[in-house]
Short mmCIF file of C-alpha atoms in Angstrom, two decimals:
data_model
loop_
_atom_site.label_atom_id
_atom_site.label_comp_id
_atom_site.label_asym_id
_atom_site.label_seq_id
_atom_site.Cartn_x
_atom_site.Cartn_y
_atom_site.Cartn_z
CA UNK A 1122 103.67 91.84 121.12
CA UNK A 1123 103.31 95.57 121.00
CA UNK A 1124 100.26 96.68 119.14
CA UNK A 1125 99.98 100.18 117.73
CA UNK A 1126 96.61 100.80 116.16
CA UNK A 1127 95.75 103.60 113.79
CA UNK A 1128 92.06 104.26 113.41
CA UNK A 1129 91.90 104.49 109.63
CA UNK A 1130 93.86 102.82 106.84
CA UNK A 1131 92.64 105.21 104.15
CA UNK A 1132 91.15 108.68 104.42
CA UNK A 1133 89.97 111.11 101.77
CA UNK A 1134 89.39 114.70 102.84
CA UNK A 1135 88.78 118.03 101.20
CA UNK A 1136 91.03 121.07 101.33
CA UNK A 1137 90.32 123.16 104.41
CA UNK A 1138 88.79 120.35 106.46
CA UNK A 1139 89.99 119.65 109.98
CA UNK A 1140 91.37 116.12 110.11
CA UNK A 1141 91.97 113.89 113.11
CA UNK A 1142 94.27 110.88 112.96
CA UNK A 1143 94.09 108.63 115.99
CA UNK A 1144 96.70 106.26 117.35
CA UNK A 1145 96.46 103.88 120.31
CA UNK A 1146 99.16 101.64 121.77
CA UNK A 1147 98.52 98.83 124.22
CA UNK A 1148 101.92 98.28 125.87
CA UNK A 1149 102.13 101.17 128.30
CA UNK A 1150 104.84 102.88 126.24
CA UNK A 1151 105.97 106.30 127.41
CA UNK A 1152 106.93 107.67 124.01
CA UNK A 1153 104.75 108.20 120.97
CA UNK A 1154 105.59 109.68 117.59
CA UNK A 1155 103.94 110.84 114.39
CA UNK A 1156 105.84 110.54 111.10
CA UNK A 1157 104.86 111.12 107.53
CA UNK A 1158 106.39 109.15 104.70
CA UNK A 1159 106.62 110.41 101.14
CA UNK A 1160 108.34 108.85 98.12
CA UNK A 1161 111.88 110.16 97.79
CA UNK A 1162 111.71 111.99 101.13
CA UNK A 1163 111.65 109.09 103.53
CA UNK A 1164 110.26 109.26 107.05
CA UNK A 1165 109.98 112.71 108.58
CA UNK A 1166 109.09 113.40 112.19
CA UNK A 1167 106.11 115.68 112.74
CA UNK A 1168 105.57 115.61 116.52
CA UNK A 1169 106.41 113.41 119.43
CA UNK A 1170 105.47 113.01 123.06
CA UNK A 1171 107.46 111.61 125.99
CA UNK A 1172 104.63 111.81 128.51
CA UNK A 1173 100.94 112.47 128.92
CA UNK A 1174 99.99 116.05 128.05
CA UNK A 1175 103.52 116.66 126.82
CA UNK A 1176 104.37 117.33 123.16
CA UNK A 1177 107.42 118.39 121.23
CA UNK A 1178 107.80 119.58 117.66
CA UNK A 1179 109.67 117.39 115.25
CA UNK A 1180 111.22 118.41 111.96
CA UNK A 1181 108.06 119.37 110.08
CA UNK A 1182 105.37 120.51 112.55
CA UNK A 1183 103.88 123.30 110.43
CA UNK A 1184 100.20 122.76 109.72
CA UNK A 1185 99.85 120.06 112.39
CA UNK A 1186 99.06 119.84 116.07
CA UNK A 1187 98.84 116.91 118.47
CA UNK A 1188 97.04 115.85 121.60
CA UNK A 1189 97.98 113.33 124.25
CA UNK A 1190 95.38 113.30 127.00
CA UNK A 1191 95.95 109.66 127.92
CA UNK A 1192 99.15 107.65 127.91
CA UNK A 1193 97.94 105.17 125.32
CA UNK A 1194 96.49 107.63 122.81
CA UNK A 1195 98.26 110.16 120.60
CA UNK A 1196 96.24 112.16 118.08
CA UNK A 1197 97.49 114.11 115.10
CA UNK A 1198 95.38 117.05 113.96
CA UNK A 1199 95.52 118.79 110.62
CA UNK A 1200 93.96 122.14 111.41
CA UNK A 1201 93.10 122.99 107.79
CA UNK A 1202 94.04 120.22 105.40
CA UNK A 1203 95.97 121.14 102.28
CA UNK A 1204 96.89 119.11 99.22
CA UNK A 1205 100.56 119.04 100.22
CA UNK A 1206 99.54 117.08 103.31
CA UNK A 1207 98.56 114.13 101.15
CA UNK A 1208 100.84 111.43 102.52
CA UNK A 1209 101.22 108.19 104.47
CA UNK A 1210 101.05 108.96 108.18
CA UNK A 1211 102.72 106.57 110.56
CA UNK A 1212 102.30 106.48 114.31
CA UNK A 1213 104.97 104.80 116.44
CA UNK A 1214 105.71 104.16 120.08
CA UNK A 1215 108.72 103.20 122.16
CA UNK A 1216 109.00 102.02 125.74
CA UNK A 1217 110.77 104.97 127.39
CA UNK A 1218 113.55 107.50 127.07
CA UNK A 1219 116.79 105.68 126.31
CA UNK A 1220 114.98 102.84 124.56
CA UNK A 1221 114.55 103.98 120.99
CA UNK A 1222 113.18 100.78 119.49
CA UNK A 1223 110.16 102.04 117.60
CA UNK A 1224 107.03 100.03 116.92
CA UNK A 1225 104.87 101.32 114.11
CA UNK A 1226 101.18 101.25 113.43
CA UNK A 1227 99.88 100.12 110.05
CA UNK A 1228 99.68 103.67 108.73
CA UNK A 1229 96.98 105.98 107.38
CA UNK A 1230 97.08 106.96 103.72
CA UNK A 1231 95.55 110.41 103.64
CA UNK A 1232 94.48 112.02 100.41
CA UNK A 1233 93.51 115.70 100.46
CA UNK A 1234 91.56 116.78 97.39
CA UNK B 1095 121.21 118.86 109.54
CA UNK B 1096 122.38 115.43 110.61
CA UNK B 1097 122.35 112.98 107.75
CA UNK B 1098 121.72 109.27 107.41
CA UNK B 1099 122.61 108.13 103.92
CA UNK B 1100 121.62 104.99 102.09
CA UNK B 1101 121.89 103.98 98.47
CA UNK B 1102 118.32 103.91 97.18
CA UNK B 1103 118.94 100.87 94.97
CA UNK B 1104 117.39 98.75 93.81
CA UNK B 1105 119.90 96.20 94.97
CA UNK B 1106 119.29 92.97 93.09
CA UNK B 1107 120.69 89.67 94.38
CA UNK B 1108 119.95 86.07 93.37
CA UNK B 1109 118.19 83.76 95.76
CA UNK B 1110 120.64 82.17 98.19
CA UNK B 1111 123.22 84.94 97.92
CA UNK B 1112 124.32 87.41 100.58
CA UNK B 1113 122.69 90.83 100.40
CA UNK B 1114 124.76 93.69 101.81
CA UNK B 1115 123.02 96.92 102.72
CA UNK B 1116 125.00 99.95 103.79
CA UNK B 1117 124.35 103.11 105.73
CA UNK B 1118 126.51 106.07 106.71
CA UNK B 1119 125.71 108.76 109.27
CA UNK B 1120 127.08 112.20 109.94
CA UNK B 1121 126.70 112.65 113.71
CA UNK B 1122 129.78 111.19 115.38
CA UNK B 1123 127.96 111.20 118.71
CA UNK B 1124 125.33 108.70 117.53
CA UNK B 1125 124.82 105.85 119.95
CA UNK B 1126 122.11 103.50 118.73
CA UNK B 1127 121.51 102.03 115.29
CA UNK B 1128 118.50 100.22 113.88
CA UNK B 1129 117.44 98.40 110.76
CA UNK B 1130 113.79 98.33 109.72
CA UNK B 1131 112.24 96.30 106.92
CA UNK B 1132 109.30 97.77 105.04
CA UNK B 1133 107.28 95.76 102.59
CA UNK B 1134 105.43 97.65 99.88
CA UNK B 1135 102.26 99.19 101.32
CA UNK B 1136 103.16 98.17 104.87
CA UNK B 1137 104.68 99.94 107.85
CA UNK B 1138 108.32 99.56 108.96
CA UNK B 1139 109.18 96.58 111.14
CA UNK B 1140 112.24 96.48 113.40
CA UNK B 1141 114.57 93.62 112.48
CA UNK B 1142 117.93 94.49 114.07
CA UNK B 1143 119.53 96.94 116.45
CA UNK B 1144 123.14 97.43 117.45
CA UNK B 1145 124.81 99.67 119.99
CA UNK B 1146 128.48 98.59 120.06
CA UNK B 1147 131.20 98.33 117.46
CA UNK B 1148 131.44 94.96 115.77
CA UNK B 1149 128.95 92.40 114.56
CA UNK B 1150 125.61 91.29 115.91
CA UNK B 1151 123.95 88.21 114.47
CA UNK B 1152 120.32 87.14 114.59
CA UNK B 1153 119.42 84.20 112.38
CA UNK B 1154 120.18 85.10 108.77
CA UNK B 1155 120.75 88.76 109.65
CA UNK B 1156 124.02 90.35 110.77
CA UNK B 1157 124.36 94.01 111.69
CA UNK B 1158 127.83 95.52 111.57
CA UNK B 1159 128.83 98.78 113.20
CA UNK B 1160 132.01 100.81 112.76
CA UNK B 1161 131.72 104.05 114.72
CA UNK B 1162 135.15 105.28 113.64
CA UNK B 1163 134.05 105.17 110.02
CA UNK B 1164 130.46 106.17 110.89
CA UNK B 1165 129.18 103.17 109.01
CA UNK B 1166 126.56 100.55 109.74
CA UNK B 1167 125.60 97.67 107.52
CA UNK B 1168 123.11 94.83 107.35
CA UNK B 1169 123.99 91.47 105.84
CA UNK B 1170 121.27 89.03 104.87
CA UNK B 1171 122.56 85.50 104.31
CA UNK B 1172 120.79 82.95 102.11
CA UNK B 1173 118.55 85.67 100.69
CA UNK B 1174 114.98 84.65 99.90
CA UNK B 1175 112.40 86.26 97.60
CA UNK B 1176 110.45 87.08 100.78
CA UNK B 1177 113.33 89.36 101.80
CA UNK B 1178 112.46 91.68 98.91
CA UNK B 1179 111.55 94.94 100.62
CA UNK B 1180 112.89 98.38 101.44
CA UNK B 1181 115.38 98.44 104.30
CA UNK B 1182 115.54 101.57 106.42
CA UNK B 1183 118.56 102.50 108.49
CA UNK B 1184 117.78 104.58 111.58
CA UNK B 1185 120.19 106.32 113.92
CA UNK B 1186 119.72 107.81 117.37
CA UNK B 1187 121.96 110.82 117.15
CA UNK B 1188 122.03 113.86 119.40
CA UNK B 1189 118.57 114.81 118.20
CA UNK B 1190 115.35 114.00 119.99
CA UNK B 1191 114.24 110.98 118.01
CA UNK B 1192 115.41 108.45 115.47
CA UNK B 1193 116.80 109.86 112.25
CA UNK B 1194 115.91 107.65 109.28
CA UNK B 1195 117.65 107.14 105.98
CA UNK B 1196 115.51 107.05 102.85
CA UNK B 1197 115.92 103.32 102.49
CA UNK B 1198 117.45 100.80 100.12
CA UNK B 1199 115.18 98.71 97.93
CA UNK B 1200 116.23 95.04 97.84
CA UNK B 1201 115.06 92.63 95.18
CA UNK B 1202 115.84 88.93 95.57
CA UNK B 1203 115.36 87.10 92.31
CA UNK B 1204 114.49 83.38 92.20
#
């Protein structure tokens, strides 16, 4: 089974802090994604990556950046956390381009105070 | 903006009945269609995918696709209380990644 591991289940941060969310997958998947999920808004794509050191903006990239230095690891960075970034963050991976079956991590509930 | 629309529910069905979940999409060029189940407080889990018009069955689940009508549905036969969850429809359209609907909440009552 594919395993996608997110480093923290719950995080509480203060406004203005720099926040790192880590995601690791163990199945040699090419593609990795970061979504946020909010009540009434559904899943929204923040950033994605189809290869090491490659990144593409999703639908809501403002206030976020990403890093993919190794194939198995995809990090989401909140440069200066704000209260409107309080959300559930979900990391996902898929095997390769053309295979869009996504496998999700368990999620990180981030609260920014 | 390409849309994937689902009725938010809740859809309530008695145990043992057939639950029918529906999804429409706006991009006629969409090629791949997915259903995810999400239990409260958990992450989405892939349960079905379909690429061609018609029906695809897997156990108690049947996915139905009608590209002409831009409609995809999920049928759950012999519904169980453990099927109570939010069901997310996802579509691979001409965009770069899956486009998700907001989900339909299903409640199966004993």
